[in-house]
Short mmCIF file of C-alpha atoms and ligand atoms in Angstrom, two decimals:
data_model
loop_
_atom_site.label_atom_id
_atom_site.label_comp_id
_atom_site.label_asym_id
_atom_site.label_seq_id
_atom_site.Cartn_x
_atom_site.Cartn_y
_atom_site.Cartn_z
CA MET W 1 104.73 110.66 61.40
CA GLN W 2 106.04 113.20 64.27
CA ARG W 3 108.78 111.56 65.15
CA LEU W 4 109.94 112.05 69.56
CA PRO W 5 113.28 112.32 70.70
CA SER W 6 114.80 109.12 70.59
CA LEU W 7 117.33 107.30 73.67
CA ARG W 8 119.44 105.88 70.04
CA ASN W 9 120.62 109.19 69.27
CA ALA W 10 121.74 110.64 72.61
CA SER W 11 125.48 110.68 73.69
CA LEU W 12 125.03 108.75 77.25
CA LYS W 13 128.47 107.77 78.02
CA GLY W 14 129.54 109.18 81.97
CA LYS W 15 125.45 110.79 82.07
CA ARG W 16 122.93 110.58 84.62
CA ALA W 17 119.82 109.66 83.33
CA PHE W 18 116.65 109.79 85.14
CA VAL W 19 114.21 107.17 83.52
CA ARG W 20 110.45 108.32 84.43
CA VAL W 21 108.53 104.46 84.35
CA ASP W 22 105.84 103.04 84.59
CA PHE W 23 105.94 100.64 87.69
CA ASN W 24 101.99 100.60 88.81
CA VAL W 25 101.15 96.74 88.90
CA PRO W 26 99.42 95.00 91.04
CA ILE W 27 100.77 93.40 93.95
CA GLU W 28 98.33 91.48 96.40
CA ASP W 29 100.25 89.58 99.96
CA GLY W 30 103.39 91.12 98.81
CA LYS W 31 103.24 89.44 95.39
CA ILE W 32 104.12 90.46 91.79
CA THR W 33 101.12 89.15 89.62
CA ASP W 34 101.67 90.74 86.57
CA ASP W 35 105.48 92.26 85.48
CA ARG W 36 104.25 93.16 81.67
CA ARG W 37 105.25 97.04 82.78
CA ILE W 38 108.52 95.91 84.84
CA ARG W 39 109.54 93.71 81.92
CA GLY W 40 109.11 96.59 78.90
CA ALA W 41 110.89 99.02 80.61
CA LEU W 42 114.04 96.40 80.75
CA PRO W 43 115.31 97.47 77.00
CA THR W 44 115.71 101.19 78.18
CA ILE W 45 117.43 99.98 81.34
CA ASN W 46 119.57 97.84 79.40
CA TYR W 47 120.57 99.70 77.32
CA LEU W 48 121.57 103.16 79.44
CA LEU W 49 123.61 101.16 80.94
CA GLU W 50 125.39 99.54 78.54
CA SER W 51 125.76 102.73 77.40
CA GLY W 52 127.86 103.68 80.23
CA ALA W 53 124.99 105.96 81.84
CA GLY W 54 124.19 106.28 85.61
CA VAL W 55 120.62 105.23 86.31
CA VAL W 56 117.48 106.88 88.35
CA LEU W 57 114.46 104.79 88.12
CA CYS W 58 110.99 106.87 88.90
CA SER W 59 107.80 105.70 89.35
CA HIS W 60 104.20 106.61 91.21
CA LEU W 61 102.87 103.04 92.72
CA GLY W 62 98.62 102.65 93.34
CA ARG W 63 96.73 105.98 95.00
CA PRO W 64 98.28 107.04 98.41
CA LYS W 65 97.10 109.76 99.28
CA ASP W 66 99.27 112.99 98.12
CA GLY W 67 102.26 113.56 99.67
CA GLN W 68 102.11 110.77 101.95
CA PRO W 69 103.93 107.50 102.33
CA ASP W 70 101.73 104.74 102.75
CA PRO W 71 104.09 100.67 103.25
CA LYS W 72 101.08 99.26 101.57
CA HIS W 73 102.11 101.19 97.91
CA SER W 74 105.70 100.92 98.42
CA LEU W 75 107.93 100.10 95.72
CA ALA W 76 110.26 98.11 98.04
CA PRO W 77 108.99 94.87 96.29
CA VAL W 78 109.14 95.93 92.83
CA ARG W 79 112.82 96.58 93.23
CA ALA W 80 113.42 92.97 95.29
CA HIS W 81 111.85 91.80 91.41
CA LEU W 82 114.22 94.40 89.54
CA GLU W 83 117.13 92.63 90.66
CA THR W 84 115.96 89.42 89.86
CA LEU W 85 114.96 90.67 86.26
CA LEU W 86 118.32 92.57 85.37
CA ARG W 87 120.44 90.03 87.58
CA ARG W 88 122.03 92.91 88.85
CA THR W 89 121.58 94.94 92.61
CA VAL W 90 119.08 98.39 92.21
CA GLY W 91 120.43 100.61 95.44
CA TRP W 92 117.27 102.12 96.59
CA ILE W 93 116.52 105.95 96.92
CA GLU W 94 114.42 106.39 100.19
CA ASP W 95 114.54 110.42 100.08
CA PRO W 96 114.14 111.93 96.26
CA PHE W 97 115.17 115.29 98.10
CA LYS W 98 118.31 114.18 98.98
CA PRO W 99 120.13 113.63 96.16
CA PHE W 100 123.56 112.21 95.50
CA ALA W 101 126.42 111.73 92.69
CA VAL W 102 124.89 108.28 90.82
CA GLN W 103 127.73 106.43 89.00
CA PRO W 104 127.72 104.81 85.85
CA GLY W 105 126.83 101.41 85.42
CA GLU W 106 124.64 102.07 88.97
CA VAL W 107 120.59 101.70 88.52
CA TYR W 108 118.64 103.41 91.97
CA LEU W 109 115.38 103.28 91.87
CA MET W 110 113.24 105.60 94.10
CA GLU W 111 110.41 105.17 96.61
CA ASN W 112 106.97 106.08 95.32
CA ILE W 113 107.23 108.94 94.32
CA ARG W 114 103.13 109.79 95.44
CA PHE W 115 104.91 110.03 98.63
CA PHE W 116 106.15 113.21 98.29
CA PRO W 117 104.29 116.49 97.92
CA GLY W 118 103.41 117.62 94.88
CA GLU W 119 103.50 114.93 92.36
CA THR W 120 100.35 114.69 90.65
CA LYS W 121 100.15 118.28 91.08
CA ASN W 122 102.89 118.87 88.47
CA ASP W 123 104.56 121.08 91.07
CA THR W 124 108.02 122.60 90.27
CA GLU W 125 109.45 122.42 93.57
CA LEU W 126 109.80 118.55 93.20
CA ALA W 127 110.79 118.88 89.49
CA ARG W 128 113.58 121.04 89.94
CA ALA W 129 114.28 118.52 93.43
CA LEU W 130 114.30 115.57 90.92
CA ALA W 131 116.29 117.10 88.37
CA GLU W 132 119.06 117.31 90.81
CA TRP W 133 119.68 113.71 90.16
CA ALA W 134 120.17 113.28 86.75
CA ASP W 135 121.68 115.23 82.94
CA LEU W 136 118.67 114.42 80.96
CA TYR W 137 115.39 112.41 81.33
CA VAL W 138 113.77 109.36 79.84
CA SER W 139 110.42 109.43 79.47
CA ASP W 140 109.41 105.20 79.48
CA ALA W 141 106.07 105.60 81.29
CA PHE W 142 103.95 104.98 78.60
CA GLY W 143 100.76 104.37 81.21
CA SER W 144 101.51 107.89 82.74
CA LEU W 145 102.07 109.97 79.25
CA HIS W 146 98.27 111.28 79.82
CA ARG W 147 99.05 112.75 83.75
CA ALA W 148 100.30 115.83 83.74
CA HIS W 149 102.79 115.17 86.99
CA ALA W 150 105.76 116.49 88.05
CA SER W 151 107.67 113.73 87.32
CA VAL W 152 105.87 112.89 84.08
CA GLU W 153 105.85 116.52 82.51
CA ALA W 154 107.42 119.53 85.04
CA LEU W 155 110.35 117.28 85.21
CA ALA W 156 111.00 116.63 81.62
CA ARG W 157 111.46 120.43 80.73
CA PHE W 158 113.76 121.11 83.60
CA LEU W 159 116.41 118.74 82.22
CA PRO W 160 118.30 119.54 79.08
CA GLU W 161 117.94 117.46 77.31
CA ARG W 162 114.93 114.78 76.86
CA TYR W 163 114.00 111.15 75.10
CA ALA W 164 111.53 108.84 74.68
CA GLY W 165 112.59 105.05 76.16
CA PHE W 166 112.07 102.02 73.82
CA LEU W 167 108.97 101.01 75.82
CA VAL W 168 107.30 104.99 74.85
CA GLU W 169 108.61 105.02 71.43
CA ALA W 170 107.24 101.33 70.53
CA GLU W 171 103.61 102.48 71.97
CA TRP W 172 104.08 105.75 70.12
CA GLU W 173 105.16 103.59 66.79
CA ASN W 174 102.45 100.88 67.36
CA ALA W 175 99.71 104.10 68.13
CA GLN W 176 100.29 105.35 65.10
CA ARG W 177 99.33 102.75 62.95
CA VAL W 178 96.02 102.52 63.71
CA LEU W 179 95.84 106.38 63.90
CA THR W 180 97.70 107.32 60.56
CA GLN W 181 99.36 105.03 58.87
CA ILE W 182 96.11 102.82 58.04
CA GLN W 183 95.98 99.70 55.81
CA SER W 184 91.94 99.30 54.49
CA PRO W 185 90.21 97.89 55.37
CA TYR W 186 89.95 99.03 59.56
CA LEU W 187 88.44 96.87 61.77
CA VAL W 188 87.67 98.35 65.48
CA VAL W 189 86.81 95.93 68.12
CA VAL W 190 85.12 97.59 70.89
CA GLY W 191 83.34 96.48 73.98
CA GLY W 192 84.04 96.73 77.67
CA ALA W 193 81.71 98.18 80.00
CA LYS W 194 80.81 101.65 79.79
CA VAL W 195 80.40 103.51 76.51
CA SER W 196 81.25 106.98 78.04
CA ASP W 197 85.15 105.71 78.04
CA LYS W 198 85.15 104.60 74.97
CA LEU W 199 82.97 107.95 73.20
CA PRO W 200 86.31 110.40 72.52
CA LEU W 201 87.60 106.99 70.75
CA LEU W 202 85.23 106.26 68.88
CA GLN W 203 84.42 109.84 67.56
CA ASN W 204 88.06 110.02 66.59
CA LEU W 205 88.66 106.66 64.76
CA LEU W 206 85.33 107.04 63.29
CA PRO W 207 86.21 108.55 59.89
CA ARG W 208 89.10 106.90 59.93
CA LEU W 209 87.68 102.80 60.21
CA ASP W 210 86.16 101.07 57.82
CA ARG W 211 84.51 98.31 59.93
CA LEU W 212 83.19 98.65 63.66
CA LEU W 213 82.69 95.64 65.98
CA ILE W 214 80.76 96.43 69.16
CA GLY W 215 80.84 93.94 72.14
CA GLY W 216 80.58 94.03 75.56
CA GLY W 217 78.81 95.01 78.40
CA MET W 218 78.68 99.17 75.85
CA SER W 219 76.82 97.31 72.94
CA TYR W 220 73.55 97.07 75.09
CA THR W 221 72.98 101.10 75.12
CA PHE W 222 73.44 100.81 71.06
CA LEU W 223 71.15 98.38 71.16
CA PHE W 224 68.78 100.55 73.44
CA ALA W 225 69.20 103.32 71.13
CA LEU W 226 67.90 101.20 68.32
CA ASN W 227 64.96 100.39 70.16
CA GLN W 228 65.98 96.04 70.62
CA PRO W 229 65.17 94.54 74.12
CA ILE W 230 68.16 94.13 76.67
CA GLY W 231 66.52 93.54 79.75
CA ARG W 232 68.53 94.12 82.73
CA SER W 233 71.87 94.43 80.38
CA LEU W 234 73.97 97.47 81.68
CA LEU W 235 72.86 100.79 80.29
CA GLU W 236 73.99 103.78 80.30
CA LYS W 237 70.88 106.55 79.79
CA GLU W 238 72.63 109.04 79.67
CA GLN W 239 74.55 108.28 76.90
CA VAL W 240 71.49 106.51 74.38
CA GLU W 241 71.61 109.82 72.22
CA ALA W 242 75.52 109.96 71.72
CA ALA W 243 75.04 106.08 70.30
CA ARG W 244 71.90 107.12 68.28
CA HIS W 245 74.31 109.75 66.94
CA ILE W 246 77.23 107.13 66.57
CA LEU W 247 75.23 105.34 64.58
CA ALA W 248 73.53 107.63 62.56
CA GLU W 249 77.13 109.32 61.39
CA ALA W 250 78.63 105.27 60.66
CA GLU W 251 75.45 104.80 58.24
CA ARG W 252 76.40 108.41 57.29
CA LEU W 253 80.04 107.84 56.47
CA SER W 254 79.11 104.26 54.21
CA LYS W 255 81.00 102.39 57.65
CA LYS W 256 79.92 98.52 58.17
CA VAL W 257 79.02 98.45 61.43
CA LEU W 258 78.14 94.60 64.00
CA LEU W 259 76.64 94.58 66.78
CA PRO W 260 75.89 91.46 69.46
CA VAL W 261 72.48 90.13 67.70
CA ASP W 262 72.54 87.59 70.19
CA SER W 263 73.80 87.13 73.98
CA VAL W 264 74.72 84.63 76.49
CA ALA W 265 72.25 85.86 79.27
CA ALA W 266 71.44 85.14 82.96
CA THR W 267 69.14 86.63 85.64
CA GLU W 268 72.00 87.37 88.24
CA PHE W 269 75.91 89.33 87.96
CA SER W 270 77.41 85.69 89.29
CA ALA W 271 79.99 83.54 88.18
CA GLY W 272 77.86 80.81 88.02
CA ALA W 273 74.43 82.21 87.36
CA PRO W 274 72.82 79.70 84.85
CA ALA W 275 73.38 81.13 81.46
CA ARG W 276 71.24 81.26 78.16
CA VAL W 277 71.11 82.65 74.75
CA PHE W 278 68.34 84.84 73.76
CA ARG W 279 68.20 86.74 70.30
CA HIS W 280 67.86 90.68 70.47
CA ASP W 281 66.82 91.42 66.87
CA ASP W 282 63.79 89.49 66.80
CA GLY W 283 62.62 91.00 70.11
CA THR W 284 62.64 87.80 72.51
CA PHE W 285 65.57 89.05 74.65
CA PRO W 286 63.59 88.54 78.61
CA GLU W 287 62.66 91.59 80.62
CA GLU W 288 64.81 89.31 83.63
CA TYR W 289 67.90 88.27 82.41
CA MET W 290 71.06 90.70 81.58
CA GLY W 291 73.79 89.81 78.52
CA LEU W 292 77.13 88.84 80.31
CA ASP W 293 78.72 88.21 76.63
CA ILE W 294 78.09 87.67 73.10
CA GLY W 295 76.23 85.12 71.99
CA PRO W 296 76.23 82.20 68.74
CA ALA W 297 75.15 83.39 65.97
CA THR W 298 77.24 87.55 66.96
CA ILE W 299 79.57 85.45 67.16
CA GLN W 300 79.69 83.34 63.79
CA ALA W 301 78.82 87.10 62.45
CA ALA W 302 81.87 88.62 63.83
CA ALA W 303 84.28 85.12 62.25
CA GLN W 304 82.80 86.81 58.70
CA PHE W 305 83.09 90.64 59.89
CA ILE W 306 86.73 90.32 61.34
CA THR W 307 87.61 88.11 57.69
CA GLY W 308 90.26 89.86 55.47
CA SER W 309 90.70 92.91 57.54
CA ARG W 310 94.35 94.39 57.87
CA THR W 311 94.41 97.51 60.56
CA ILE W 312 92.90 95.70 63.51
CA LEU W 313 92.18 97.50 66.89
CA TRP W 314 91.10 95.58 69.68
CA ASN W 315 89.52 97.48 73.03
CA GLY W 316 87.46 96.22 75.68
CA PRO W 317 86.09 92.60 76.49
CA MET W 318 83.10 90.67 73.96
CA GLY W 319 81.75 89.92 77.95
CA VAL W 320 82.42 89.14 81.67
CA PHE W 321 85.55 87.25 80.70
CA GLU W 322 86.59 86.82 84.24
CA TRP W 323 84.30 84.21 84.16
CA GLU W 324 84.52 81.18 82.36
CA ALA W 325 80.62 81.07 81.54
CA PHE W 326 80.31 83.82 79.80
CA ARG W 327 84.05 84.37 77.79
CA GLN W 328 83.81 82.12 74.50
CA GLY W 329 82.61 85.76 72.72
CA THR W 330 86.23 87.01 73.84
CA GLN W 331 87.60 84.24 72.82
CA LYS W 332 86.15 82.96 69.79
CA VAL W 333 86.78 87.29 68.38
CA ALA W 334 90.54 87.05 70.13
CA GLU W 335 91.10 83.72 67.94
CA PHE W 336 89.56 85.62 64.64
CA ILE W 337 91.80 88.49 65.68
CA ALA W 338 95.07 87.01 65.80
CA ALA W 339 93.91 84.57 63.13
CA GLU W 340 93.69 87.67 60.60
CA THR W 341 96.86 88.53 62.24
CA ALA W 342 98.31 85.01 61.21
CA THR W 343 97.82 85.97 57.39
CA GLY W 344 100.01 89.44 57.66
CA ALA W 345 96.92 91.70 59.15
CA TYR W 346 98.24 94.79 62.12
CA SER W 347 96.87 94.32 65.08
CA LEU W 348 96.95 96.03 67.93
CA VAL W 349 95.33 95.07 71.59
CA GLY W 350 95.08 97.09 74.61
CA GLY W 351 93.68 99.98 76.83
CA GLY W 352 91.56 99.14 79.87
CA ASP W 353 91.70 95.73 80.85
CA THR W 354 92.25 93.78 77.19
CA ALA W 355 95.41 93.51 77.45
CA ALA W 356 94.32 91.50 80.79
CA ALA W 357 91.68 89.08 78.73
CA ALA W 358 94.06 88.96 75.81
CA GLU W 359 96.44 86.91 78.25
CA VAL W 360 92.85 84.90 79.78
CA VAL W 361 92.66 83.58 76.23
CA GLY W 362 95.91 82.94 75.02
CA VAL W 363 96.65 85.62 72.44
CA THR W 364 99.37 87.45 73.82
CA GLU W 365 101.92 86.34 71.07
CA LYS W 366 99.97 86.18 68.15
CA VAL W 367 98.44 89.91 67.75
CA SER W 368 100.83 92.65 66.82
CA PHE W 369 101.80 94.72 69.55
CA ILE W 370 100.13 94.77 73.13
CA SER W 371 99.76 98.13 74.98
CA THR W 372 100.61 98.54 78.05
CA GLY W 373 98.58 101.95 78.37
CA GLY W 374 94.82 101.85 79.51
CA GLY W 375 93.68 105.65 80.04
CA ALA W 376 97.09 106.74 78.22
CA LEU W 377 96.09 104.75 74.98
CA LEU W 378 92.59 105.21 75.21
CA GLU W 379 93.19 109.20 75.11
CA LEU W 380 95.96 108.62 72.29
CA LEU W 381 94.23 107.20 70.13
CA SER W 382 90.71 109.53 71.23
CA GLY W 383 93.54 112.23 69.05
CA GLU W 384 94.33 113.90 72.65
CA THR W 385 97.77 115.63 73.11
CA LEU W 386 99.03 113.64 76.22
CA PRO W 387 101.07 115.95 78.68
CA GLY W 388 104.15 113.81 78.71
CA ILE W 389 104.11 113.58 75.25
CA ALA W 390 103.99 117.19 74.36
CA ALA W 391 106.96 117.65 77.29
CA LEU W 392 108.54 115.89 75.51
CA LEU W 393 108.30 117.97 72.13
CA SER W 394 109.13 120.56 73.81
P1 LIG X 401 86.38 98.77 80.20
O1 LIG X 401 88.18 98.45 81.25
O2 LIG X 401 85.51 99.55 79.71
O3 LIG X 401 87.21 97.43 78.15
O4 LIG X 401 85.55 97.12 80.88
C1 LIG X 401 86.18 96.08 81.68
C2 LIG X 401 85.15 95.22 81.69
O5 LIG X 401 83.79 94.94 81.48
C3 LIG X 401 85.56 93.72 82.01
O6 LIG X 401 85.41 93.38 83.76
C4 LIG X 401 84.50 92.84 82.13
O7 LIG X 401 83.47 91.74 82.68
C5 LIG X 401 83.33 94.06 81.89
N1 LIG X 401 82.16 93.94 80.93
C6 LIG X 401 82.43 93.00 79.28
N2 LIG X 401 81.61 92.71 79.36
C7 LIG X 401 79.71 93.12 79.97
C8 LIG X 401 79.18 93.18 80.32
N3 LIG X 401 78.06 92.32 79.53
N4 LIG X 401 77.51 93.65 81.20
C9 LIG X 401 78.43 93.95 82.46
N5 LIG X 401 80.13 94.05 82.46
C10 LIG X 401 80.73 93.49 80.74
#
């Protein structure tokens, strides 16, 4: 396994560290509704402070117009929350172009880096200005590593020393467990809305996995490719060929594939829509219904299918888990994965909405690792080189 430069090997006393974190958290009415990404960076921040370094934290938040301040996307609420979590004062940097000497044991948070021109363009001018703040670069923004942005990529190359923070290191090492350090049988569970989002991952992992469970909205494009009725369920017409190709490839490689045999379905896409169960495999799925969750027969088959797996990757819910009537498939599959984990299997959960789904169904503490990365994890598992990783290794 390729190792990232570890913070444990850095000499930190009296140094100033620029730490790119991912504090892009959901905020409603000034309140942070999910602080996992902030908590994820605490070990790195505390380690730096305890080692006698001064710390400058930098993140983006939301999608303000590039280079334009927008109070809606200020990191000020994050600063307040961080002070509570760290139990210490966190200084505030309003203007990254006016550097000052951050002292050992001090921690500062910079305003949303996307308020300043050049961040999303990987601009060298901005990176040069940011480099003035520090002696070394620490990358702890796993959720942003797939973006070639100035504070993620260009800056890492500008500073003379660069290290992976503990979050990035943990994410990287856990990703290796489903990429290169696999224990067979290897089960991949994919779901969620879009086939197109998951194709690169499927293509990369298909040769390595032993079992593939496809559920959620994306499964209907696969069923359609097999000429099974799906009514008004989600369908990506332009991906039907790709789905057919994946299934043919899986067969050629003798991989086990489980697709839904039935669905919990409704005639409209709403939380309270009356739900009924129909089968796909016997051709009786009605035209006016749409599948919003995997059905009981599929859940039963999934229980068997999951049992005995030693490595498990779960990406994507089995249905519209946000609505209770269509949550059972995600709930059960998550519980089956948790049960395997309890018997010693390794399980990684993440990408897109999956971490949120794991929380809703209550398995957060029962799987081996929950990734904080959405797109970054998907790209890493698709075999792509992430710009933020390449810069770290440069
Ligand atoms: P993704 O980000 O691709 O993992 O997709 C997650 C989203 O897919 C969630 O918001 C789910 O509500 C949605 N989803 C899962 N299954 C279905 C389905 N059968 N029909 C429509 N949306 C679905």
